[in-house]
Amino acid sequence: MGLSATEAALSVGSARVCVVDELVERVDDRDRVLGMVVSRRQAVREGWLHRVAVTVCRDERGRILVHRRSEQLSRFPGLHEVGVGGAANVGESYEQAAARELAEELGIRALPRLLFTFVNRSGLSPHWLGVHEAVVPDTVVPDPDEVAWHGWLTEPELRSALLEWHFTPDNNEVLGRYLAFRTARS
């Protein structure tokens, strides 16, 4: 499949991805908006900081939603992850981006709670990552263009899956920080 004028091919580790262009705001090393709107492709290529929001979804029993990305997706097709999310659009807060992504990917209307942010350097390029949490119904109906498979795993089941399944490059850092945050709060 050829790439359009708004796509670029990149490799991260053994994963080959193509990046569909979208507009993002550049931010500085303290997560302050610089007032510069750029394409996400350019931000990735140049290593410019921008914002991304992900939500770790739990059900009422405390299980964590894990999903496998659709094979048609431009970034990390077919890989597993625990965070549902994507880039924050221009003028969008982390919370707004997280809520939009939950609606787009899982068909869920929820207000995810922002837990923390950090500079993530383990994905395609460095970016500020806002990690959220939401308790959602265990009967989600994912968009098949976004999610090929999903399931609810307990933390021990998830730890086993991390050793056996292929996850996105930043998944382990996101999950590790998320679990450490929850442990520190309990």
PDB file of C-alpha atoms in Angstrom:
ATOM      1  CA  MET A   1       0.000   0.000   0.000  1.00  0.00           C
ATOM      2  CA  GLY A   2       1.410   3.408  -0.985  1.00  0.00           C
ATOM      3  CA  LEU A   3       1.519   6.424   1.278  1.00  0.00           C
ATOM      4  CA  SER A   4      -0.478   9.535   0.498  1.00  0.00           C
ATOM      5  CA  ALA A   5       0.968  13.046   0.583  1.00  0.00           C
ATOM      6  CA  THR A   6      -0.151  13.369   4.219  1.00  0.00           C
ATOM      7  CA  GLU A   7       1.549  10.190   5.437  1.00  0.00           C
ATOM      8  CA  ALA A   8       5.146   9.282   6.215  1.00  0.00           C
ATOM      9  CA  ALA A   9       6.735   5.908   6.953  1.00  0.00           C
ATOM     10  CA  LEU A  10       8.719   5.479  10.176  1.00  0.00           C
ATOM     11  CA  SER A  11      10.289   2.551  11.984  1.00  0.00           C
ATOM     12  CA  VAL A  12      10.343   2.132  15.755  1.00  0.00           C
ATOM     13  CA  GLY A  13      12.222  -0.963  16.818  1.00  0.00           C
ATOM     14  CA  SER A  14      10.799  -3.811  14.758  1.00  0.00           C
ATOM     15  CA  ALA A  15       7.497  -1.998  14.177  1.00  0.00           C
ATOM     16  CA  ARG A  16       6.976  -0.155  10.901  1.00  0.00           C
ATOM     17  CA  VAL A  17       4.334   2.521  11.063  1.00  0.00           C
ATOM     18  CA  CYS A  18       2.984   5.246   8.852  1.00  0.00           C
ATOM     19  CA  VAL A  19       1.816   8.435  10.435  1.00  0.00           C
ATOM     20  CA  VAL A  20      -1.393  10.141   9.326  1.00  0.00           C
ATOM     21  CA  ASP A  21      -1.147  13.892   9.631  1.00  0.00           C
ATOM     22  CA  GLU A  22      -3.126  15.808  12.253  1.00  0.00           C
ATOM     23  CA  LEU A  23      -2.578  19.229  13.783  1.00  0.00           C
ATOM     24  CA  VAL A  24      -1.102  19.547  17.273  1.00  0.00           C
ATOM     25  CA  GLU A  25       0.284  22.317  19.439  1.00  0.00           C
ATOM     26  CA  ARG A  26       3.957  22.389  20.300  1.00  0.00           C
ATOM     27  CA  VAL A  27       4.695  22.572  24.013  1.00  0.00           C
ATOM     28  CA  ASP A  28       7.899  23.217  25.922  1.00  0.00           C
ATOM     29  CA  ASP A  29       9.770  21.085  28.439  1.00  0.00           C
ATOM     30  CA  ARG A  30       7.385  22.294  31.177  1.00  0.00           C
ATOM     31  CA  ASP A  31       4.264  21.437  29.126  1.00  0.00           C
ATOM     32  CA  ARG A  32       3.425  25.042  28.304  1.00  0.00           C
ATOM     33  CA  VAL A  33       1.772  25.704  24.928  1.00  0.00           C
ATOM     34  CA  LEU A  34       4.157  27.640  22.689  1.00  0.00           C
ATOM     35  CA  GLY A  35       1.440  28.994  20.394  1.00  0.00           C
ATOM     36  CA  MET A  36       2.768  27.051  17.409  1.00  0.00           C
ATOM     37  CA  VAL A  37       0.451  24.722  15.503  1.00  0.00           C
ATOM     38  CA  VAL A  38       2.274  22.014  13.547  1.00  0.00           C
ATOM     39  CA  SER A  39       1.409  18.723  11.918  1.00  0.00           C
ATOM     40  CA  ARG A  40       1.909  15.720  14.145  1.00  0.00           C
ATOM     41  CA  ARG A  41       4.066  14.231  11.394  1.00  0.00           C
ATOM     42  CA  GLN A  42       6.392  17.222  11.597  1.00  0.00           C
ATOM     43  CA  ALA A  43       6.415  17.114  15.413  1.00  0.00           C
ATOM     44  CA  VAL A  44       7.385  13.430  15.290  1.00  0.00           C
ATOM     45  CA  ARG A  45      10.003  13.961  12.578  1.00  0.00           C
ATOM     46  CA  GLU A  46      11.588  16.941  14.360  1.00  0.00           C
ATOM     47  CA  GLY A  47      11.244  15.487  17.877  1.00  0.00           C
ATOM     48  CA  TRP A  48       9.113  18.441  19.012  1.00  0.00           C
ATOM     49  CA  LEU A  49       7.121  18.029  22.193  1.00  0.00           C
ATOM     50  CA  HIS A  50       3.334  17.927  21.823  1.00  0.00           C
ATOM     51  CA  ARG A  51       0.505  16.454  23.902  1.00  0.00           C
ATOM     52  CA  VAL A  52      -1.004  12.972  23.867  1.00  0.00           C
ATOM     53  CA  ALA A  53      -3.733  11.666  26.191  1.00  0.00           C
ATOM     54  CA  VAL A  54      -4.386   8.043  27.165  1.00  0.00           C
ATOM     55  CA  THR A  55      -6.911   6.453  29.486  1.00  0.00           C
ATOM     56  CA  VAL A  56      -6.499   3.218  31.396  1.00  0.00           C
ATOM     57  CA  CYS A  57     -10.006   1.742  31.599  1.00  0.00           C
ATOM     58  CA  ARG A  58     -11.131  -0.401  34.515  1.00  0.00           C
ATOM     59  CA  ASP A  59     -14.436  -2.144  35.072  1.00  0.00           C
ATOM     60  CA  GLU A  60     -16.376  -2.269  38.346  1.00  0.00           C
ATOM     61  CA  ARG A  61     -14.378  -5.364  39.396  1.00  0.00           C
ATOM     62  CA  GLY A  62     -11.039  -3.591  38.884  1.00  0.00           C
ATOM     63  CA  ARG A  63     -10.011  -5.461  35.750  1.00  0.00           C
ATOM     64  CA  ILE A  64      -8.055  -3.521  33.129  1.00  0.00           C
ATOM     65  CA  LEU A  65      -9.160  -3.256  29.514  1.00  0.00           C
ATOM     66  CA  VAL A  66      -6.512  -4.496  27.094  1.00  0.00           C
ATOM     67  CA  HIS A  67      -6.955  -4.188  23.366  1.00  0.00           C
ATOM     68  CA  ARG A  68      -5.201  -5.109  20.145  1.00  0.00           C
ATOM     69  CA  ARG A  69      -4.958  -2.319  17.655  1.00  0.00           C
ATOM     70  CA  SER A  70      -6.546  -2.806  14.237  1.00  0.00           C
ATOM     71  CA  GLU A  71      -4.240  -3.887  11.421  1.00  0.00           C
ATOM     72  CA  GLN A  72      -5.383  -0.840   9.393  1.00  0.00           C
ATOM     73  CA  LEU A  73      -4.100   1.714  11.896  1.00  0.00           C
ATOM     74  CA  SER A  74      -1.155   3.847  10.858  1.00  0.00           C
ATOM     75  CA  ARG A  75       0.624   3.632  14.222  1.00  0.00           C
ATOM     76  CA  PHE A  76       1.579   0.220  15.633  1.00  0.00           C
ATOM     77  CA  PRO A  77      -0.991  -1.916  13.787  1.00  0.00           C
ATOM     78  CA  GLY A  78      -1.820  -5.218  15.471  1.00  0.00           C
ATOM     79  CA  LEU A  79      -0.008  -4.453  18.733  1.00  0.00           C
ATOM     80  CA  HIS A  80      -1.643  -4.611  22.161  1.00  0.00           C
ATOM     81  CA  GLU A  81      -1.971  -1.786  24.655  1.00  0.00           C
ATOM     82  CA  VAL A  82      -3.710  -0.808  27.872  1.00  0.00           C
ATOM     83  CA  GLY A  83      -4.143   2.886  27.108  1.00  0.00           C
ATOM     84  CA  VAL A  84      -6.909   4.174  24.867  1.00  0.00           C
ATOM     85  CA  GLY A  85      -5.922   7.506  23.418  1.00  0.00           C
ATOM     86  CA  GLY A  86      -4.279   9.771  20.914  1.00  0.00           C
ATOM     87  CA  ALA A  87      -2.909  13.236  20.259  1.00  0.00           C
ATOM     88  CA  ALA A  88      -4.585  16.267  21.779  1.00  0.00           C
ATOM     89  CA  ASN A  89      -6.044  18.464  19.058  1.00  0.00           C
ATOM     90  CA  VAL A  90      -5.290  22.165  18.887  1.00  0.00           C
ATOM     91  CA  GLY A  91      -6.903  23.930  21.870  1.00  0.00           C
ATOM     92  CA  GLU A  92      -7.891  20.647  23.520  1.00  0.00           C
ATOM     93  CA  SER A  93      -7.003  19.814  27.134  1.00  0.00           C
ATOM     94  CA  TYR A  94      -5.695  16.396  28.126  1.00  0.00           C
ATOM     95  CA  GLU A  95      -9.107  15.589  29.620  1.00  0.00           C
ATOM     96  CA  GLN A  96     -10.984  16.672  26.490  1.00  0.00           C
ATOM     97  CA  ALA A  97      -8.658  14.622  24.277  1.00  0.00           C
ATOM     98  CA  ALA A  98      -9.024  11.562  26.533  1.00  0.00           C
ATOM     99  CA  ALA A  99     -12.834  11.823  26.516  1.00  0.00           C
ATOM    100  CA  ARG A 100     -12.904  12.265  22.721  1.00  0.00           C
ATOM    101  CA  GLU A 101     -10.670   9.240  22.197  1.00  0.00           C
ATOM    102  CA  LEU A 102     -12.839   7.066  24.491  1.00  0.00           C
ATOM    103  CA  ALA A 103     -15.878   8.027  22.427  1.00  0.00           C
ATOM    104  CA  GLU A 104     -14.109   7.425  19.107  1.00  0.00           C
ATOM    105  CA  GLU A 105     -12.428   4.150  19.978  1.00  0.00           C
ATOM    106  CA  LEU A 106     -14.815   2.517  22.473  1.00  0.00           C
ATOM    107  CA  GLY A 107     -18.109   4.331  21.949  1.00  0.00           C
ATOM    108  CA  ILE A 108     -18.072   5.405  25.602  1.00  0.00           C
ATOM    109  CA  ARG A 109     -19.136   8.768  26.960  1.00  0.00           C
ATOM    110  CA  ALA A 110     -17.061   9.225  30.102  1.00  0.00           C
ATOM    111  CA  LEU A 111     -15.053  11.866  31.921  1.00  0.00           C
ATOM    112  CA  PRO A 112     -11.668  10.297  32.496  1.00  0.00           C
ATOM    113  CA  ARG A 113      -9.708  11.554  35.499  1.00  0.00           C
ATOM    114  CA  LEU A 114      -6.235  12.929  34.756  1.00  0.00           C
ATOM    115  CA  LEU A 115      -3.784  11.197  37.092  1.00  0.00           C
ATOM    116  CA  PHE A 116      -0.412  12.548  35.970  1.00  0.00           C
ATOM    117  CA  THR A 117       1.659  13.751  33.028  1.00  0.00           C
ATOM    118  CA  PHE A 118       5.229  12.989  32.005  1.00  0.00           C
ATOM    119  CA  VAL A 119       7.520  13.326  29.009  1.00  0.00           C
ATOM    120  CA  ASN A 120       7.277  10.001  27.220  1.00  0.00           C
ATOM    121  CA  ARG A 121      10.355   9.179  25.170  1.00  0.00           C
ATOM    122  CA  SER A 122       9.500   5.559  24.350  1.00  0.00           C
ATOM    123  CA  GLY A 123       7.021   6.078  21.494  1.00  0.00           C
ATOM    124  CA  LEU A 124       7.484   7.480  18.000  1.00  0.00           C
ATOM    125  CA  SER A 125       8.951  10.718  19.341  1.00  0.00           C
ATOM    126  CA  PRO A 126       9.082  12.574  22.640  1.00  0.00           C
ATOM    127  CA  HIS A 127       5.719  13.936  23.776  1.00  0.00           C
ATOM    128  CA  TRP A 128       3.929  14.940  26.942  1.00  0.00           C
ATOM    129  CA  LEU A 129       1.611  12.127  27.931  1.00  0.00           C
ATOM    130  CA  GLY A 130      -1.426  12.695  30.120  1.00  0.00           C
ATOM    131  CA  VAL A 131      -2.403   9.420  31.773  1.00  0.00           C
ATOM    132  CA  HIS A 132      -6.053   9.140  32.823  1.00  0.00           C
ATOM    133  CA  GLU A 133      -8.235   6.537  34.468  1.00  0.00           C
ATOM    134  CA  ALA A 134     -11.911   5.780  33.946  1.00  0.00           C
ATOM    135  CA  VAL A 135     -14.274   3.151  35.290  1.00  0.00           C
ATOM    136  CA  VAL A 136     -16.320   2.049  32.310  1.00  0.00           C
ATOM    137  CA  PRO A 137     -18.981  -0.582  31.594  1.00  0.00           C
ATOM    138  CA  ASP A 138     -17.521  -4.006  30.892  1.00  0.00           C
ATOM    139  CA  THR A 139     -19.636  -4.280  27.735  1.00  0.00           C
ATOM    140  CA  VAL A 140     -17.827  -1.804  25.493  1.00  0.00           C
ATOM    141  CA  VAL A 141     -18.420  -1.796  21.747  1.00  0.00           C
ATOM    142  CA  PRO A 142     -15.110  -0.775  20.157  1.00  0.00           C
ATOM    143  CA  ASP A 143     -14.815   0.763  16.717  1.00  0.00           C
ATOM    144  CA  PRO A 144     -13.547  -2.141  14.535  1.00  0.00           C
ATOM    145  CA  ASP A 145     -11.434   0.328  12.534  1.00  0.00           C
ATOM    146  CA  GLU A 146      -9.546   1.112  15.765  1.00  0.00           C
ATOM    147  CA  VAL A 147      -9.738  -2.070  17.874  1.00  0.00           C
ATOM    148  CA  ALA A 148      -9.376  -5.621  16.524  1.00  0.00           C
ATOM    149  CA  TRP A 149      -9.846  -7.370  19.890  1.00  0.00           C
ATOM    150  CA  HIS A 150     -10.393  -6.407  23.520  1.00  0.00           C
ATOM    151  CA  GLY A 151     -10.613  -8.169  26.845  1.00  0.00           C
ATOM    152  CA  TRP A 152     -10.651  -7.501  30.568  1.00  0.00           C
ATOM    153  CA  LEU A 153      -7.632  -8.752  32.512  1.00  0.00           C
ATOM    154  CA  THR A 154      -6.784  -8.820  36.182  1.00  0.00           C
ATOM    155  CA  GLU A 155      -3.392  -7.339  37.083  1.00  0.00           C
ATOM    156  CA  PRO A 156      -1.770 -10.823  37.382  1.00  0.00           C
ATOM    157  CA  GLU A 157      -3.250 -11.820  33.992  1.00  0.00           C
ATOM    158  CA  LEU A 158      -1.971  -8.574  32.502  1.00  0.00           C
ATOM    159  CA  ARG A 159       1.537  -9.172  33.880  1.00  0.00           C
ATOM    160  CA  SER A 160       1.545 -12.592  32.138  1.00  0.00           C
ATOM    161  CA  ALA A 161       0.258 -11.076  28.899  1.00  0.00           C
ATOM    162  CA  LEU A 162       3.078  -8.500  28.954  1.00  0.00           C
ATOM    163  CA  LEU A 163       5.551 -11.399  28.678  1.00  0.00           C
ATOM    164  CA  GLU A 164       3.712 -13.187  25.866  1.00  0.00           C
ATOM    165  CA  TRP A 165       1.982 -10.599  23.666  1.00  0.00           C
ATOM    166  CA  HIS A 166       3.427  -7.784  21.564  1.00  0.00           C
ATOM    167  CA  PHE A 167       2.623  -4.360  23.050  1.00  0.00           C
ATOM    168  CA  THR A 168       3.227  -0.829  21.774  1.00  0.00           C
ATOM    169  CA  PRO A 169       6.687   0.585  22.609  1.00  0.00           C
ATOM    170  CA  ASP A 170       5.440   2.921  25.360  1.00  0.00           C
ATOM    171  CA  ASN A 171       2.985   0.485  26.962  1.00  0.00           C
ATOM    172  CA  ASN A 172       5.311  -0.833  29.680  1.00  0.00           C
ATOM    173  CA  GLU A 173       6.293   2.645  30.839  1.00  0.00           C
ATOM    174  CA  VAL A 174       2.683   3.863  30.881  1.00  0.00           C
ATOM    175  CA  LEU A 175       1.487   0.771  32.744  1.00  0.00           C
ATOM    176  CA  GLY A 176       4.414   0.821  35.188  1.00  0.00           C
ATOM    177  CA  ARG A 177       3.847   4.472  36.064  1.00  0.00           C
ATOM    178  CA  TYR A 178       0.084   3.938  36.302  1.00  0.00           C
ATOM    179  CA  LEU A 179       0.408   0.975  38.700  1.00  0.00           C
ATOM    180  CA  ALA A 180       3.011   2.829  40.802  1.00  0.00           C
ATOM    181  CA  PHE A 181       0.666   5.839  40.994  1.00  0.00           C
ATOM    182  CA  ARG A 182      -2.227   3.636  42.159  1.00  0.00           C
ATOM    183  CA  THR A 183      -0.027   1.893  44.734  1.00  0.00           C
ATOM    184  CA  ALA A 184       1.201   5.223  46.122  1.00  0.00           C
ATOM    185  CA  ARG A 185      -2.414   6.440  46.456  1.00  0.00           C
ATOM    186  CA  SER A 186      -3.665   3.368  48.327  1.00  0.00           C
TER     187      SER A 186
END
